[in-house]
């Protein structure tokens, strides 16, 4: 009798594919990053959470006037940073750096690798909103919202982007060394969230929250 139940003759002419594929379309890791925060584990102790904010008069693909909200969570107490790049190199990139000691989150030009070449942008370019940085339960947490397309700055696009992450060894801004920085690619298109990658599947599970 069990075989009879498995053959719905007229209802579904196409047989069910390999059973391994059945759980994959579940609604777990796939997220719409314009409706909720998506997670990107940059390193074992550094997490990026982000959400693209799309105005009502545009679409996620055109993204005219879009902003991006970012949260960086580092398992330690130090300055933290994410930078926007055209080639994955530090020099020439533009960064948002959070200094917990000064309680400041600002935009910087990365003109070189020495401390005196990492300079805050002019006051008129400090257009971040909803900025905060705090040390809580041993973690440094930086939050900000940035306009994705700003005149004279590296654009954050709805598609592929090259970013860099970095953090320091203390809450005083200084050179981070070679072990705590790296470029990474991030696709912000609305379709990107529909394909849960191997990395995306891990942080999406809320099991680690206690």
PDB file of N, CA and C in Angstrom, residues 146-208:
ATOM      1  N   UNK A 146      25.090  54.876   5.802  1.00  0.00           N
ATOM      2  CA  UNK A 146      25.824  55.674   4.815  1.00  0.00           C
ATOM      3  C   UNK A 146      25.025  55.778   3.520  1.00  0.00           C
ATOM      4  N   UNK A 147      25.049  56.962   2.920  1.00  0.00           N
ATOM      5  CA  UNK A 147      24.480  57.146   1.584  1.00  0.00           C
ATOM      6  C   UNK A 147      25.350  56.360   0.602  1.00  0.00           C
ATOM      7  N   UNK A 148      24.720  55.544  -0.255  1.00  0.00           N
ATOM      8  CA  UNK A 148      25.508  54.641  -1.101  1.00  0.00           C
ATOM      9  C   UNK A 148      26.212  55.365  -2.241  1.00  0.00           C
ATOM     10  N   UNK A 149      25.582  56.393  -2.794  1.00  0.00           N
ATOM     11  CA  UNK A 149      26.200  57.141  -3.897  1.00  0.00           C
ATOM     12  C   UNK A 149      26.354  58.589  -3.480  1.00  0.00           C
ATOM     13  N   UNK A 150      27.601  59.016  -3.247  1.00  0.00           N
ATOM     14  CA  UNK A 150      27.889  60.382  -2.825  1.00  0.00           C
ATOM     15  C   UNK A 150      28.892  60.999  -3.786  1.00  0.00           C
ATOM     16  N   UNK A 151      28.682  62.257  -4.111  1.00  0.00           N
ATOM     17  CA  UNK A 151      29.541  62.947  -5.078  1.00  0.00           C
ATOM     18  C   UNK A 151      30.994  62.936  -4.617  1.00  0.00           C
ATOM     19  N   UNK A 152      31.877  62.563  -5.535  1.00  0.00           N
ATOM     20  CA  UNK A 152      33.304  62.587  -5.239  1.00  0.00           C
ATOM     21  C   UNK A 152      33.805  61.454  -4.371  1.00  0.00           C
ATOM     22  N   UNK A 153      32.943  60.466  -4.105  1.00  0.00           N
ATOM     23  CA  UNK A 153      33.354  59.334  -3.269  1.00  0.00           C
ATOM     24  C   UNK A 153      33.140  58.014  -4.008  1.00  0.00           C
ATOM     25  N   UNK A 154      33.787  56.978  -3.524  1.00  0.00           N
ATOM     26  CA  UNK A 154      33.630  55.649  -4.111  1.00  0.00           C
ATOM     27  C   UNK A 154      32.202  55.182  -3.892  1.00  0.00           C
ATOM     28  N   UNK A 155      31.544  54.799  -4.973  1.00  0.00           N
ATOM     29  CA  UNK A 155      30.131  54.433  -4.884  1.00  0.00           C
ATOM     30  C   UNK A 155      29.968  53.009  -4.358  1.00  0.00           C
ATOM     31  N   UNK A 156      28.980  52.831  -3.501  1.00  0.00           N
ATOM     32  CA  UNK A 156      28.534  51.494  -3.111  1.00  0.00           C
ATOM     33  C   UNK A 156      27.374  51.152  -4.040  1.00  0.00           C
ATOM     34  N   UNK A 157      27.513  50.093  -4.828  1.00  0.00           N
ATOM     35  CA  UNK A 157      26.519  49.799  -5.863  1.00  0.00           C
ATOM     36  C   UNK A 157      25.559  48.709  -5.397  1.00  0.00           C
ATOM     37  N   UNK A 158      24.389  48.603  -6.059  1.00  0.00           N
ATOM     38  CA  UNK A 158      23.460  47.520  -5.730  1.00  0.00           C
ATOM     39  C   UNK A 158      23.974  46.148  -6.171  1.00  0.00           C
ATOM     40  N   UNK A 159      25.063  46.113  -6.956  1.00  0.00           N
ATOM     41  CA  UNK A 159      25.617  44.838  -7.414  1.00  0.00           C
ATOM     42  C   UNK A 159      26.876  44.466  -6.658  1.00  0.00           C
ATOM     43  N   UNK A 160      27.957  44.180  -7.400  1.00  0.00           N
ATOM     44  CA  UNK A 160      29.217  43.737  -6.796  1.00  0.00           C
ATOM     45  C   UNK A 160      30.001  44.918  -6.235  1.00  0.00           C
ATOM     46  N   UNK A 161      30.558  44.723  -5.050  1.00  0.00           N
ATOM     47  CA  UNK A 161      31.386  45.740  -4.399  1.00  0.00           C
ATOM     48  C   UNK A 161      32.641  45.094  -3.829  1.00  0.00           C
ATOM     49  N   UNK A 162      33.716  45.873  -3.801  1.00  0.00           N
ATOM     50  CA  UNK A 162      34.949  45.451  -3.135  1.00  0.00           C
ATOM     51  C   UNK A 162      35.118  46.304  -1.886  1.00  0.00           C
ATOM     52  N   UNK A 163      35.093  45.645  -0.741  1.00  0.00           N
ATOM     53  CA  UNK A 163      35.257  46.327   0.535  1.00  0.00           C
ATOM     54  C   UNK A 163      36.528  45.791   1.212  1.00  0.00           C
ATOM     55  N   UNK A 164      36.923  46.439   2.283  1.00  0.00           N
ATOM     56  CA  UNK A 164      38.008  45.945   3.133  1.00  0.00           C
ATOM     57  C   UNK A 164      37.552  46.044   4.582  1.00  0.00           C
ATOM     58  N   UNK A 165      37.976  45.085   5.381  1.00  0.00           N
ATOM     59  CA  UNK A 165      37.727  45.194   6.815  1.00  0.00           C
ATOM     60  C   UNK A 165      39.067  45.283   7.541  1.00  0.00           C
ATOM     61  N   UNK A 166      39.028  45.887   8.714  1.00  0.00           N
ATOM     62  CA  UNK A 166      40.231  45.979   9.544  1.00  0.00           C
ATOM     63  C   UNK A 166      39.811  46.263  10.973  1.00  0.00           C
ATOM     64  N   UNK A 167      40.670  45.889  11.893  1.00  0.00           N
ATOM     65  CA  UNK A 167      40.506  46.309  13.284  1.00  0.00           C
ATOM     66  C   UNK A 167      41.877  46.421  13.911  1.00  0.00           C
ATOM     67  N   UNK A 168      41.953  47.136  15.021  1.00  0.00           N
ATOM     68  CA  UNK A 168      43.233  47.409  15.641  1.00  0.00           C
ATOM     69  C   UNK A 168      43.519  46.504  16.823  1.00  0.00           C
ATOM     70  N   UNK A 169      44.622  46.803  17.483  1.00  0.00           N
ATOM     71  CA  UNK A 169      44.989  46.061  18.692  1.00  0.00           C
ATOM     72  C   UNK A 169      44.641  46.846  19.948  1.00  0.00           C
ATOM     73  N   UNK A 170      44.142  48.084  19.769  1.00  0.00           N
ATOM     74  CA  UNK A 170      43.700  48.891  20.906  1.00  0.00           C
ATOM     75  C   UNK A 170      42.642  49.857  20.383  1.00  0.00           C
ATOM     76  N   UNK A 171      42.095  50.683  21.282  1.00  0.00           N
ATOM     77  CA  UNK A 171      41.079  51.628  20.826  1.00  0.00           C
ATOM     78  C   UNK A 171      41.684  52.932  20.310  1.00  0.00           C
ATOM     79  N   UNK A 172      43.023  52.996  20.240  1.00  0.00           N
ATOM     80  CA  UNK A 172      43.707  54.148  19.660  1.00  0.00           C
ATOM     81  C   UNK A 172      44.084  53.799  18.222  1.00  0.00           C
ATOM     82  N   UNK A 173      43.735  54.683  17.287  1.00  0.00           N
ATOM     83  CA  UNK A 173      43.966  54.389  15.878  1.00  0.00           C
ATOM     84  C   UNK A 173      45.449  54.252  15.596  1.00  0.00           C
ATOM     85  N   UNK A 174      45.819  53.146  14.980  1.00  0.00           N
ATOM     86  CA  UNK A 174      47.203  52.904  14.611  1.00  0.00           C
ATOM     87  C   UNK A 174      47.253  51.816  13.565  1.00  0.00           C
ATOM     88  N   UNK A 175      48.427  51.536  13.063  1.00  0.00           N
ATOM     89  CA  UNK A 175      48.531  50.555  11.985  1.00  0.00           C
ATOM     90  C   UNK A 175      48.124  49.177  12.501  1.00  0.00           C
ATOM     91  N   UNK A 176      47.303  48.493  11.702  1.00  0.00           N
ATOM     92  CA  UNK A 176      46.660  47.269  12.187  1.00  0.00           C
ATOM     93  C   UNK A 176      47.476  46.016  11.947  1.00  0.00           C
ATOM     94  N   UNK A 177      48.623  46.115  11.254  1.00  0.00           N
ATOM     95  CA  UNK A 177      49.379  44.902  10.988  1.00  0.00           C
ATOM     96  C   UNK A 177      48.717  44.079   9.896  1.00  0.00           C
ATOM     97  N   UNK A 178      49.380  43.034   9.499  1.00  0.00           N
ATOM     98  CA  UNK A 178      48.914  42.270   8.344  1.00  0.00           C
ATOM     99  C   UNK A 178      47.923  41.182   8.715  1.00  0.00           C
ATOM    100  N   UNK A 179      47.749  40.914   9.982  1.00  0.00           N
ATOM    101  CA  UNK A 179      46.884  39.791  10.358  1.00  0.00           C
ATOM    102  C   UNK A 179      45.436  40.198  10.551  1.00  0.00           C
ATOM    103  N   UNK A 180      45.155  41.474  10.659  1.00  0.00           N
ATOM    104  CA  UNK A 180      43.788  41.869  10.995  1.00  0.00           C
ATOM    105  C   UNK A 180      43.182  42.810   9.968  1.00  0.00           C
ATOM    106  N   UNK A 181      43.406  42.534   8.696  1.00  0.00           N
ATOM    107  CA  UNK A 181      42.732  43.266   7.626  1.00  0.00           C
ATOM    108  C   UNK A 181      42.640  42.364   6.403  1.00  0.00           C
ATOM    109  N   UNK A 182      41.620  42.615   5.592  1.00  0.00           N
ATOM    110  CA  UNK A 182      41.464  41.806   4.387  1.00  0.00           C
ATOM    111  C   UNK A 182      40.426  42.440   3.475  1.00  0.00           C
ATOM    112  N   UNK A 183      40.619  42.338   2.152  1.00  0.00           N
ATOM    113  CA  UNK A 183      39.540  42.736   1.238  1.00  0.00           C
ATOM    114  C   UNK A 183      38.475  41.649   1.176  1.00  0.00           C
ATOM    115  N   UNK A 184      37.261  42.026   0.816  1.00  0.00           N
ATOM    116  CA  UNK A 184      36.210  41.031   0.599  1.00  0.00           C
ATOM    117  C   UNK A 184      35.214  41.577  -0.406  1.00  0.00           C
ATOM    118  N   UNK A 185      34.546  40.669  -1.094  1.00  0.00           N
ATOM    119  CA  UNK A 185      33.544  41.043  -2.087  1.00  0.00           C
ATOM    120  C   UNK A 185      32.156  40.934  -1.459  1.00  0.00           C
ATOM    121  N   UNK A 186      31.282  41.860  -1.820  1.00  0.00           N
ATOM    122  CA  UNK A 186      29.914  41.812  -1.315  1.00  0.00           C
ATOM    123  C   UNK A 186      28.963  42.246  -2.420  1.00  0.00           C
ATOM    124  N   UNK A 187      28.009  41.376  -2.761  1.00  0.00           N
ATOM    125  CA  UNK A 187      27.003  41.695  -3.770  1.00  0.00           C
ATOM    126  C   UNK A 187      25.727  42.117  -3.051  1.00  0.00           C
ATOM    127  N   UNK A 188      25.276  43.330  -3.334  1.00  0.00           N
ATOM    128  CA  UNK A 188      24.117  43.884  -2.637  1.00  0.00           C
ATOM    129  C   UNK A 188      22.846  43.825  -3.478  1.00  0.00           C
ATOM    130  N   UNK A 189      22.871  43.097  -4.599  1.00  0.00           N
ATOM    131  CA  UNK A 189      21.667  43.026  -5.425  1.00  0.00           C
ATOM    132  C   UNK A 189      20.587  42.242  -4.694  1.00  0.00           C
ATOM    133  N   UNK A 190      19.333  42.526  -5.027  1.00  0.00           N
ATOM    134  CA  UNK A 190      18.224  41.866  -4.343  1.00  0.00           C
ATOM    135  C   UNK A 190      18.226  40.368  -4.610  1.00  0.00           C
ATOM    136  N   UNK A 191      18.768  39.962  -5.776  1.00  0.00           N
ATOM    137  CA  UNK A 191      18.813  38.528  -6.082  1.00  0.00           C
ATOM    138  C   UNK A 191      19.862  37.804  -5.254  1.00  0.00           C
ATOM    139  N   UNK A 192      20.887  38.543  -4.797  1.00  0.00           N
ATOM    140  CA  UNK A 192      21.994  37.871  -4.105  1.00  0.00           C
ATOM    141  C   UNK A 192      21.508  37.145  -2.868  1.00  0.00           C
ATOM    142  N   UNK A 193      20.526  37.709  -2.182  1.00  0.00           N
ATOM    143  CA  UNK A 193      20.041  37.078  -0.967  1.00  0.00           C
ATOM    144  C   UNK A 193      19.260  35.806  -1.210  1.00  0.00           C
ATOM    145  N   UNK A 194      18.886  35.550  -2.475  1.00  0.00           N
ATOM    146  CA  UNK A 194      18.079  34.374  -2.740  1.00  0.00           C
ATOM    147  C   UNK A 194      18.920  33.120  -2.913  1.00  0.00           C
ATOM    148  N   UNK A 195      20.228  33.282  -2.999  1.00  0.00           N
ATOM    149  CA  UNK A 195      21.084  32.123  -3.152  1.00  0.00           C
ATOM    150  C   UNK A 195      21.933  31.977  -1.905  1.00  0.00           C
ATOM    151  N   UNK A 196      21.482  31.222  -0.931  1.00  0.00           N
ATOM    152  CA  UNK A 196      22.259  31.087   0.305  1.00  0.00           C
ATOM    153  C   UNK A 196      23.573  30.393   0.031  1.00  0.00           C
ATOM    154  N   UNK A 197      24.659  31.108   0.220  1.00  0.00           N
ATOM    155  CA  UNK A 197      25.964  30.496   0.001  1.00  0.00           C
ATOM    156  C   UNK A 197      26.374  29.730   1.248  1.00  0.00           C
ATOM    157  N   UNK A 198      27.512  29.036   1.149  1.00  0.00           N
ATOM    158  CA  UNK A 198      27.988  28.252   2.290  1.00  0.00           C
ATOM    159  C   UNK A 198      28.255  29.161   3.484  1.00  0.00           C
ATOM    160  N   UNK A 199      28.839  30.355   3.218  1.00  0.00           N
ATOM    161  CA  UNK A 199      29.136  31.245   4.328  1.00  0.00           C
ATOM    162  C   UNK A 199      27.863  31.815   4.929  1.00  0.00           C
ATOM    163  N   UNK A 200      26.902  32.150   4.056  1.00  0.00           N
ATOM    164  CA  UNK A 200      25.700  32.814   4.561  1.00  0.00           C
ATOM    165  C   UNK A 200      24.873  31.886   5.440  1.00  0.00           C
ATOM    166  N   UNK A 201      24.976  30.582   5.178  1.00  0.00           N
ATOM    167  CA  UNK A 201      24.132  29.645   5.918  1.00  0.00           C
ATOM    168  C   UNK A 201      24.521  29.592   7.389  1.00  0.00           C
ATOM    169  N   UNK A 202      25.785  29.832   7.702  1.00  0.00           N
ATOM    170  CA  UNK A 202      26.226  29.656   9.081  1.00  0.00           C
ATOM    171  C   UNK A 202      25.726  30.761   9.994  1.00  0.00           C
ATOM    172  N   UNK A 203      26.015  32.077   9.678  1.00  0.00           N
ATOM    173  CA  UNK A 203      25.570  33.099  10.606  1.00  0.00           C
ATOM    174  C   UNK A 203      24.076  33.310  10.649  1.00  0.00           C
ATOM    175  N   UNK A 204      23.361  32.791   9.609  1.00  0.00           N
ATOM    176  CA  UNK A 204      21.922  33.026   9.594  1.00  0.00           C
ATOM    177  C   UNK A 204      21.216  32.255  10.701  1.00  0.00           C
ATOM    178  N   UNK A 205      21.805  31.138  11.159  1.00  0.00           N
ATOM    179  CA  UNK A 205      21.168  30.362  12.209  1.00  0.00           C
ATOM    180  C   UNK A 205      21.360  31.057  13.552  1.00  0.00           C
ATOM    181  N   UNK A 206      20.275  31.366  14.258  1.00  0.00           N
ATOM    182  CA  UNK A 206      20.404  32.135  15.491  1.00  0.00           C
ATOM    183  C   UNK A 206      20.741  31.286  16.702  1.00  0.00           C
ATOM    184  N   UNK A 207      21.427  30.159  16.490  1.00  0.00           N
ATOM    185  CA  UNK A 207      21.671  29.251  17.609  1.00  0.00           C
ATOM    186  C   UNK A 207      22.698  29.785  18.581  1.00  0.00           C
ATOM    187  N   UNK A 208      23.617  30.655  18.103  1.00  0.00           N
ATOM    188  CA  UNK A 208      24.704  31.096  19.001  1.00  0.00           C
ATOM    189  C   UNK A 208      24.215  32.141  19.986  1.00  0.00           C
TER     190      UNK A 208
END
